[in-house]
PDB file of C-alpha atoms in Angstrom:
ATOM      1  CA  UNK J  52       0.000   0.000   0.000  1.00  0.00           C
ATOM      2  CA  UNK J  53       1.295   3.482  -0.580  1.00  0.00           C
ATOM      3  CA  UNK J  54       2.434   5.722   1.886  1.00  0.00           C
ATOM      4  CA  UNK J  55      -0.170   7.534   3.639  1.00  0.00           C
ATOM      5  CA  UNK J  56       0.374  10.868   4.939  1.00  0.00           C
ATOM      6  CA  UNK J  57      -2.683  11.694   6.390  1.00  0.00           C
ATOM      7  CA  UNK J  58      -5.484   8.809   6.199  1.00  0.00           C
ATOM      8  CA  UNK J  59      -8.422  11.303   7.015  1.00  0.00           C
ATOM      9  CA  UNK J  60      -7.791  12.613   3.936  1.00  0.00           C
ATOM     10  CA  UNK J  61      -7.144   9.665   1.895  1.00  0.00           C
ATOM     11  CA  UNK J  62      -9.696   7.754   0.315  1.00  0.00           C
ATOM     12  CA  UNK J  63      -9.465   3.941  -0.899  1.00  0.00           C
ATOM     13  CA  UNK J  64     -11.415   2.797  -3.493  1.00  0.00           C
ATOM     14  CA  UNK J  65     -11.851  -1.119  -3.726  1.00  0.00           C
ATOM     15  CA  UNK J  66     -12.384  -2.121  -7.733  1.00  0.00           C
ATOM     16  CA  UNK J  67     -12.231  -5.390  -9.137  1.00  0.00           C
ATOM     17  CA  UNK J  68      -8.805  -5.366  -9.815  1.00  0.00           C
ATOM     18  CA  UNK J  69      -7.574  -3.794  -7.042  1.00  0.00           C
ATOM     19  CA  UNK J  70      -7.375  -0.987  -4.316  1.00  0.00           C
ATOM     20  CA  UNK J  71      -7.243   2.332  -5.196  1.00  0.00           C
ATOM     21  CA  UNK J  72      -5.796   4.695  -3.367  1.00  0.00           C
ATOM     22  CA  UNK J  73      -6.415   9.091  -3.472  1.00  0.00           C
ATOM     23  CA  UNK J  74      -4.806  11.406  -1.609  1.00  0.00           C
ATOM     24  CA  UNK J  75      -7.455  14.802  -1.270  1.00  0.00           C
ATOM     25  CA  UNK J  76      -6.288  18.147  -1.368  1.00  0.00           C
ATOM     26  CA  UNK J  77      -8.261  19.437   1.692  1.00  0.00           C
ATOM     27  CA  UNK J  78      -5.917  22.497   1.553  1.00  0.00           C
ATOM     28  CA  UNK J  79      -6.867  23.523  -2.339  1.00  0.00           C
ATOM     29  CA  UNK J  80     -10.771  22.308  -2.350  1.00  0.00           C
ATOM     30  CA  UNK J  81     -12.017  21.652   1.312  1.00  0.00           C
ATOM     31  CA  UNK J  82     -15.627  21.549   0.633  1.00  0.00           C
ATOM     32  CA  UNK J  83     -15.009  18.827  -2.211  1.00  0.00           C
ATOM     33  CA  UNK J  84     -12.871  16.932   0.196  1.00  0.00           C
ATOM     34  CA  UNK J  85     -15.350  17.229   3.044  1.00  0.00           C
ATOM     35  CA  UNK J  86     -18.117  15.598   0.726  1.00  0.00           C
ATOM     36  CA  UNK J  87     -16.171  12.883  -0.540  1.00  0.00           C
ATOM     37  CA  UNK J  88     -14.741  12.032   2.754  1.00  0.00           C
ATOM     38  CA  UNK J  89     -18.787  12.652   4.214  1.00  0.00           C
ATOM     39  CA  UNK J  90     -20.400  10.232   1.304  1.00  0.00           C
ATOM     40  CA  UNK J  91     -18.134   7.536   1.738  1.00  0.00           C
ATOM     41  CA  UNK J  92     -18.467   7.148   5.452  1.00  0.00           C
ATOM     42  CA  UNK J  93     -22.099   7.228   4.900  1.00  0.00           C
ATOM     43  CA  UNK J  94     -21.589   4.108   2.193  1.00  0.00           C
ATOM     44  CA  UNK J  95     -23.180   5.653  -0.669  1.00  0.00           C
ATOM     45  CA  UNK J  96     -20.685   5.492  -2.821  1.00  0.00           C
ATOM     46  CA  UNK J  97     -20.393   1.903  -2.052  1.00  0.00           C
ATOM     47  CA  UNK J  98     -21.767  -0.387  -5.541  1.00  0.00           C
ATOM     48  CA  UNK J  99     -21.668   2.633  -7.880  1.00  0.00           C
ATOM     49  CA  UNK J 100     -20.746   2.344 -11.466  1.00  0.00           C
ATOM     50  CA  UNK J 101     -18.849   4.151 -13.459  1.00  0.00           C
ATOM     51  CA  UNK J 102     -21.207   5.167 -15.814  1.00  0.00           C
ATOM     52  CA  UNK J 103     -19.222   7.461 -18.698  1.00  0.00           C
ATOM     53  CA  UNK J 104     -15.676   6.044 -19.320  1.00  0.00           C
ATOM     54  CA  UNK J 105     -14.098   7.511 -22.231  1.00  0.00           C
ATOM     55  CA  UNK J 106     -11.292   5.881 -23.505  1.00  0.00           C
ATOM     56  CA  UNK J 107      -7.775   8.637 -23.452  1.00  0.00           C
ATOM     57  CA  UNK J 108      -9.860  10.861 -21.605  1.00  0.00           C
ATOM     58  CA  UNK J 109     -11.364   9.689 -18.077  1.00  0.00           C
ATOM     59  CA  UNK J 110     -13.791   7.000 -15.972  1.00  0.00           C
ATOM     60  CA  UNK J 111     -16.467   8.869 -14.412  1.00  0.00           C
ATOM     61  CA  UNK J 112     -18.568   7.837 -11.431  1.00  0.00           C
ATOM     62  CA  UNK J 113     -20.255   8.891  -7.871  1.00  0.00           C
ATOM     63  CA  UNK J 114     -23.585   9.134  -9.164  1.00  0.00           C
ATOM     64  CA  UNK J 115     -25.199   8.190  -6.111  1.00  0.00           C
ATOM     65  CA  UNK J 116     -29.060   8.455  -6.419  1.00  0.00           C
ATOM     66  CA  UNK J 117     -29.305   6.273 -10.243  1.00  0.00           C
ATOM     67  CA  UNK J 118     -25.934   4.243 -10.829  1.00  0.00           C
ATOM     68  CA  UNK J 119     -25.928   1.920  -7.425  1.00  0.00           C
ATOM     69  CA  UNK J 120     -25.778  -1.418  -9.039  1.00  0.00           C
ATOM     70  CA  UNK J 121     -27.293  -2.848  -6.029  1.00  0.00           C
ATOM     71  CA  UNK J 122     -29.843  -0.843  -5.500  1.00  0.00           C
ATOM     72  CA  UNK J 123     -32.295   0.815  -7.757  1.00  0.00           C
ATOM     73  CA  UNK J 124     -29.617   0.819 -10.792  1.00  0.00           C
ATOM     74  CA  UNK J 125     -30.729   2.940 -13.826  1.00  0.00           C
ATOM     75  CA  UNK J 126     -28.602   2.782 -16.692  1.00  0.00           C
ATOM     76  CA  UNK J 127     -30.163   5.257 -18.528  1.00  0.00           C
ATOM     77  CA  UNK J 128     -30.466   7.831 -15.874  1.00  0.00           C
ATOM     78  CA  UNK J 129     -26.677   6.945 -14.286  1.00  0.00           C
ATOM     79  CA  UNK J 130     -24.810  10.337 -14.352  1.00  0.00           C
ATOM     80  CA  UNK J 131     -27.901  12.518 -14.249  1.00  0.00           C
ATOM     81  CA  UNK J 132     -27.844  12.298  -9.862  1.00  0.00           C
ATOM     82  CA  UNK J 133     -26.278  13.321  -7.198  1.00  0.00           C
ATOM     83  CA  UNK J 134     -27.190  12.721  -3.697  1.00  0.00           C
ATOM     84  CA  UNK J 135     -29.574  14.763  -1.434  1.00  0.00           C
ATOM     85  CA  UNK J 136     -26.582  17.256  -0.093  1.00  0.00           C
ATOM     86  CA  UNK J 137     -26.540  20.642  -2.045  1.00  0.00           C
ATOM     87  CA  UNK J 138     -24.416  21.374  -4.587  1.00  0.00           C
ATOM     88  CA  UNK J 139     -21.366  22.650  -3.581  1.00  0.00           C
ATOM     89  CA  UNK J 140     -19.729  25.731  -5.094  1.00  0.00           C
ATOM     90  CA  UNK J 141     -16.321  25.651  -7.788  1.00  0.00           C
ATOM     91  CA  UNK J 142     -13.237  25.605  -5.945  1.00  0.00           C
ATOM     92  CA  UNK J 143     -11.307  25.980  -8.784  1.00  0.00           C
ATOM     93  CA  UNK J 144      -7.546  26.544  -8.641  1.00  0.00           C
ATOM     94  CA  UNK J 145      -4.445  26.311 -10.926  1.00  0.00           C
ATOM     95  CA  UNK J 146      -3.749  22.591 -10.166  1.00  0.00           C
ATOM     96  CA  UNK J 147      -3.780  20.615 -13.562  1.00  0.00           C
ATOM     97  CA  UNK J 148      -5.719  18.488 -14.529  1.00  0.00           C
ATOM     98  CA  UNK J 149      -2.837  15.616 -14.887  1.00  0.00           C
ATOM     99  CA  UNK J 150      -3.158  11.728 -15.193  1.00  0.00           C
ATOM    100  CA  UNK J 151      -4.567  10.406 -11.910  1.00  0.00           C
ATOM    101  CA  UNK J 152      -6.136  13.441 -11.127  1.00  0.00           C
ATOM    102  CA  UNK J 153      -9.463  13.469  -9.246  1.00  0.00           C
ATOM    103  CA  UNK J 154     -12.111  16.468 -10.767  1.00  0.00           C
ATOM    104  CA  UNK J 155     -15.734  17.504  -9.859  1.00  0.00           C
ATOM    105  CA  UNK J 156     -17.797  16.019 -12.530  1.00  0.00           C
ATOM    106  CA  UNK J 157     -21.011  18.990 -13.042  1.00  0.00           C
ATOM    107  CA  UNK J 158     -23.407  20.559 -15.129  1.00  0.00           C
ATOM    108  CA  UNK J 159     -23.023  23.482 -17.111  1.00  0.00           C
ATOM    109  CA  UNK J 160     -23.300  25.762 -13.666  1.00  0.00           C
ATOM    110  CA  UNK J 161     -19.554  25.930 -12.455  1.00  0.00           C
ATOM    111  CA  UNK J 162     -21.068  25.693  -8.754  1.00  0.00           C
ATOM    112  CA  UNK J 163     -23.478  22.681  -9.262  1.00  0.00           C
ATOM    113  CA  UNK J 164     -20.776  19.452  -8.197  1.00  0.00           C
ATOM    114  CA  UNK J 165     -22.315  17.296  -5.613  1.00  0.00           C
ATOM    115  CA  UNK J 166     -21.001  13.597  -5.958  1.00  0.00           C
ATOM    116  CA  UNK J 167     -20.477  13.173  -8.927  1.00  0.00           C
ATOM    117  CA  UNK J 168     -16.419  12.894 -10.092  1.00  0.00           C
ATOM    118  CA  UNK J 169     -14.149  11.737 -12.631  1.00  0.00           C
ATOM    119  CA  UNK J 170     -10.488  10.445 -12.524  1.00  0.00           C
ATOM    120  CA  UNK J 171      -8.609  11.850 -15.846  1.00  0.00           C
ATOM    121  CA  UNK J 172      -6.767   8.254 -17.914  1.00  0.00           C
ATOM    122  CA  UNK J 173      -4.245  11.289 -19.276  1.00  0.00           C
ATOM    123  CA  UNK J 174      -3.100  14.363 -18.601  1.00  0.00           C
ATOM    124  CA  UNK J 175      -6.367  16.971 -19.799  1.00  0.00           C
ATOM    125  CA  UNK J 176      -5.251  20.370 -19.419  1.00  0.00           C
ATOM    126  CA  UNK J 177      -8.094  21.566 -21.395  1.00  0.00           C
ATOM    127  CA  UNK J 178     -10.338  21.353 -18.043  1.00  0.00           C
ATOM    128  CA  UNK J 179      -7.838  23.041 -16.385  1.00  0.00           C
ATOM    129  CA  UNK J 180      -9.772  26.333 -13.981  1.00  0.00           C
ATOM    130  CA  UNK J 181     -13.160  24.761 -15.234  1.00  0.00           C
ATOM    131  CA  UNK J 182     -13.084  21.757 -13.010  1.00  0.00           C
ATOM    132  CA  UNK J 183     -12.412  21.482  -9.277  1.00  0.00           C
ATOM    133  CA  UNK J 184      -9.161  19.339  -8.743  1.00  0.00           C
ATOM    134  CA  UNK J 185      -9.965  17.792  -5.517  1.00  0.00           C
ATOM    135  CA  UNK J 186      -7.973  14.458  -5.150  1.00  0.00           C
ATOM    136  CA  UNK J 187      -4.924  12.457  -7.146  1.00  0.00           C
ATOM    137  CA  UNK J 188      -4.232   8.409  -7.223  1.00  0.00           C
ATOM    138  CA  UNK J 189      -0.874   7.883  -5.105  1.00  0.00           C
ATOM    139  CA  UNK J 190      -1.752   4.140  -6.117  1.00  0.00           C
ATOM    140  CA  UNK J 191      -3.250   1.910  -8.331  1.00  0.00           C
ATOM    141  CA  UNK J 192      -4.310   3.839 -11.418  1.00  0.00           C
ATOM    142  CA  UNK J 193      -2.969   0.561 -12.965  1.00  0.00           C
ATOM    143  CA  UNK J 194      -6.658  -0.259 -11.863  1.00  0.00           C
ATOM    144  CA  UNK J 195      -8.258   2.225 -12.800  1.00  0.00           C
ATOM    145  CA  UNK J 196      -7.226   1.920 -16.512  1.00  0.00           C
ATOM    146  CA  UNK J 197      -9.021  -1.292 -16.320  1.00  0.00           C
ATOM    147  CA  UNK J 198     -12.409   0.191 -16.026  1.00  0.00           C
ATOM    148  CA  UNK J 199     -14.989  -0.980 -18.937  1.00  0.00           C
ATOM    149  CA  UNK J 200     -15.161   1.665 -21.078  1.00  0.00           C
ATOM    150  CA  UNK J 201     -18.297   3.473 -22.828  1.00  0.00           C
ATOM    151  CA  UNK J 202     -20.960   5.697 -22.329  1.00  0.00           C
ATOM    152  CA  UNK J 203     -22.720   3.985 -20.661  1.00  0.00           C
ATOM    153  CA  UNK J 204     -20.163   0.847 -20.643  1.00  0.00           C
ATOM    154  CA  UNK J 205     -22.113  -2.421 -21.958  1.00  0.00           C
ATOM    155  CA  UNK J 206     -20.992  -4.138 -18.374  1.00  0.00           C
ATOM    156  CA  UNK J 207     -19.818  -1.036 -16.097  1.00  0.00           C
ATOM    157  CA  UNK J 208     -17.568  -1.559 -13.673  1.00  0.00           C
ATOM    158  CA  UNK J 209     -18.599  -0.427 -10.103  1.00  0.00           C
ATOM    159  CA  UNK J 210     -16.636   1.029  -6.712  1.00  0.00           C
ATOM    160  CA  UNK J 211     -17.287  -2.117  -4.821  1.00  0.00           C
ATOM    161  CA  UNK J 212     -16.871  -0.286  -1.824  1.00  0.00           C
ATOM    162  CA  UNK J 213     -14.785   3.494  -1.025  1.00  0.00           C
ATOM    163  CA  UNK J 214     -13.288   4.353   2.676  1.00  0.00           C
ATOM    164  CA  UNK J 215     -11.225   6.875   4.135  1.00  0.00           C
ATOM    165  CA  UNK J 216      -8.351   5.344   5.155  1.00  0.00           C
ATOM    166  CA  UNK J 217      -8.436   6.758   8.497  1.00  0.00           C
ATOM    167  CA  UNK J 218     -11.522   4.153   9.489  1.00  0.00           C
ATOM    168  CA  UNK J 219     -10.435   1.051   7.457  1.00  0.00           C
TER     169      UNK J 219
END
């Protein structure tokens, strides 16, 4: 397992292939690091697919009210939730938006993230101050360039389960 520095602020995701493991920038977006930290330890992103994985580009998941694959799973409205906190506003900074990179997946409204997020397969510099960085993978992005890919994938892969390190 890598290094962790400070396991309240690191999440592990469990995918098929393997742990996952993101360090969050709680100093550059705090609100985006409170809610992933806050939705986790509530389980809900526990069974959720990622439902938009674009191949050279990035897997994106967290939709927690449509894309549980255990519960209520709706492929065709996966990606159009979040969950029943309010949006929370752009924290954008001048991080990059580099391979491994975690960003706030949103709507056209720069201050409507709620679960929602994606983790960029390359370096996309493109979304760079109109995406909140809020997280990068320390290890196993080997894993996450395993996720199915499509939009929506034919068989998504899922987070099987997503802790913060700090109460695993």
């Amino acid at each position: 397992m890598a290094e962790i520095k400070d396991p309240e602020n690191t999440i592990v995701i469990q995918l098929k292939d393997g742990p996952v493991v993101i360090e969050l920038l709680s100093d550059v977006a705090p609100k985006h690091a409170e809610r992933m930290k806050e939705l986790a330890r509530a389980g809900a992103y526990d069974n959720v697919a990622f439902h938009r994985v674009i191949e050279g580009f990035m897997a994106q998941t967290g939709d927690v009210a449509h894309a549980n694959m255990e519960k209520d799973y709706n492929p065709g409205r996966a990606g159009t939730g979040g969950s029943d906190k309010p949006d929370l506003p752009a924290e954008f900074s001048k991080l990059p938006h580099d391979r491994g990179t975690i960003g706030a997946a949103r709507s056209q409204n720069p201050n409507s993230a709620n679960s929602q997020f994606f983790i960029n397969f390359k370096d996309n510099h493109f979304l760079n101050g109109q995406y909140t960085v809020y997280g990068r993978v320390i290890e196993g992005m080997e894993h996450v360039d395993k996720i199915a890919r499509g939009e929506p994938p034919v068989n998504p892969d899922r987070m099987i389960s997503v802790k913060v390190a700090a109460d695993a």
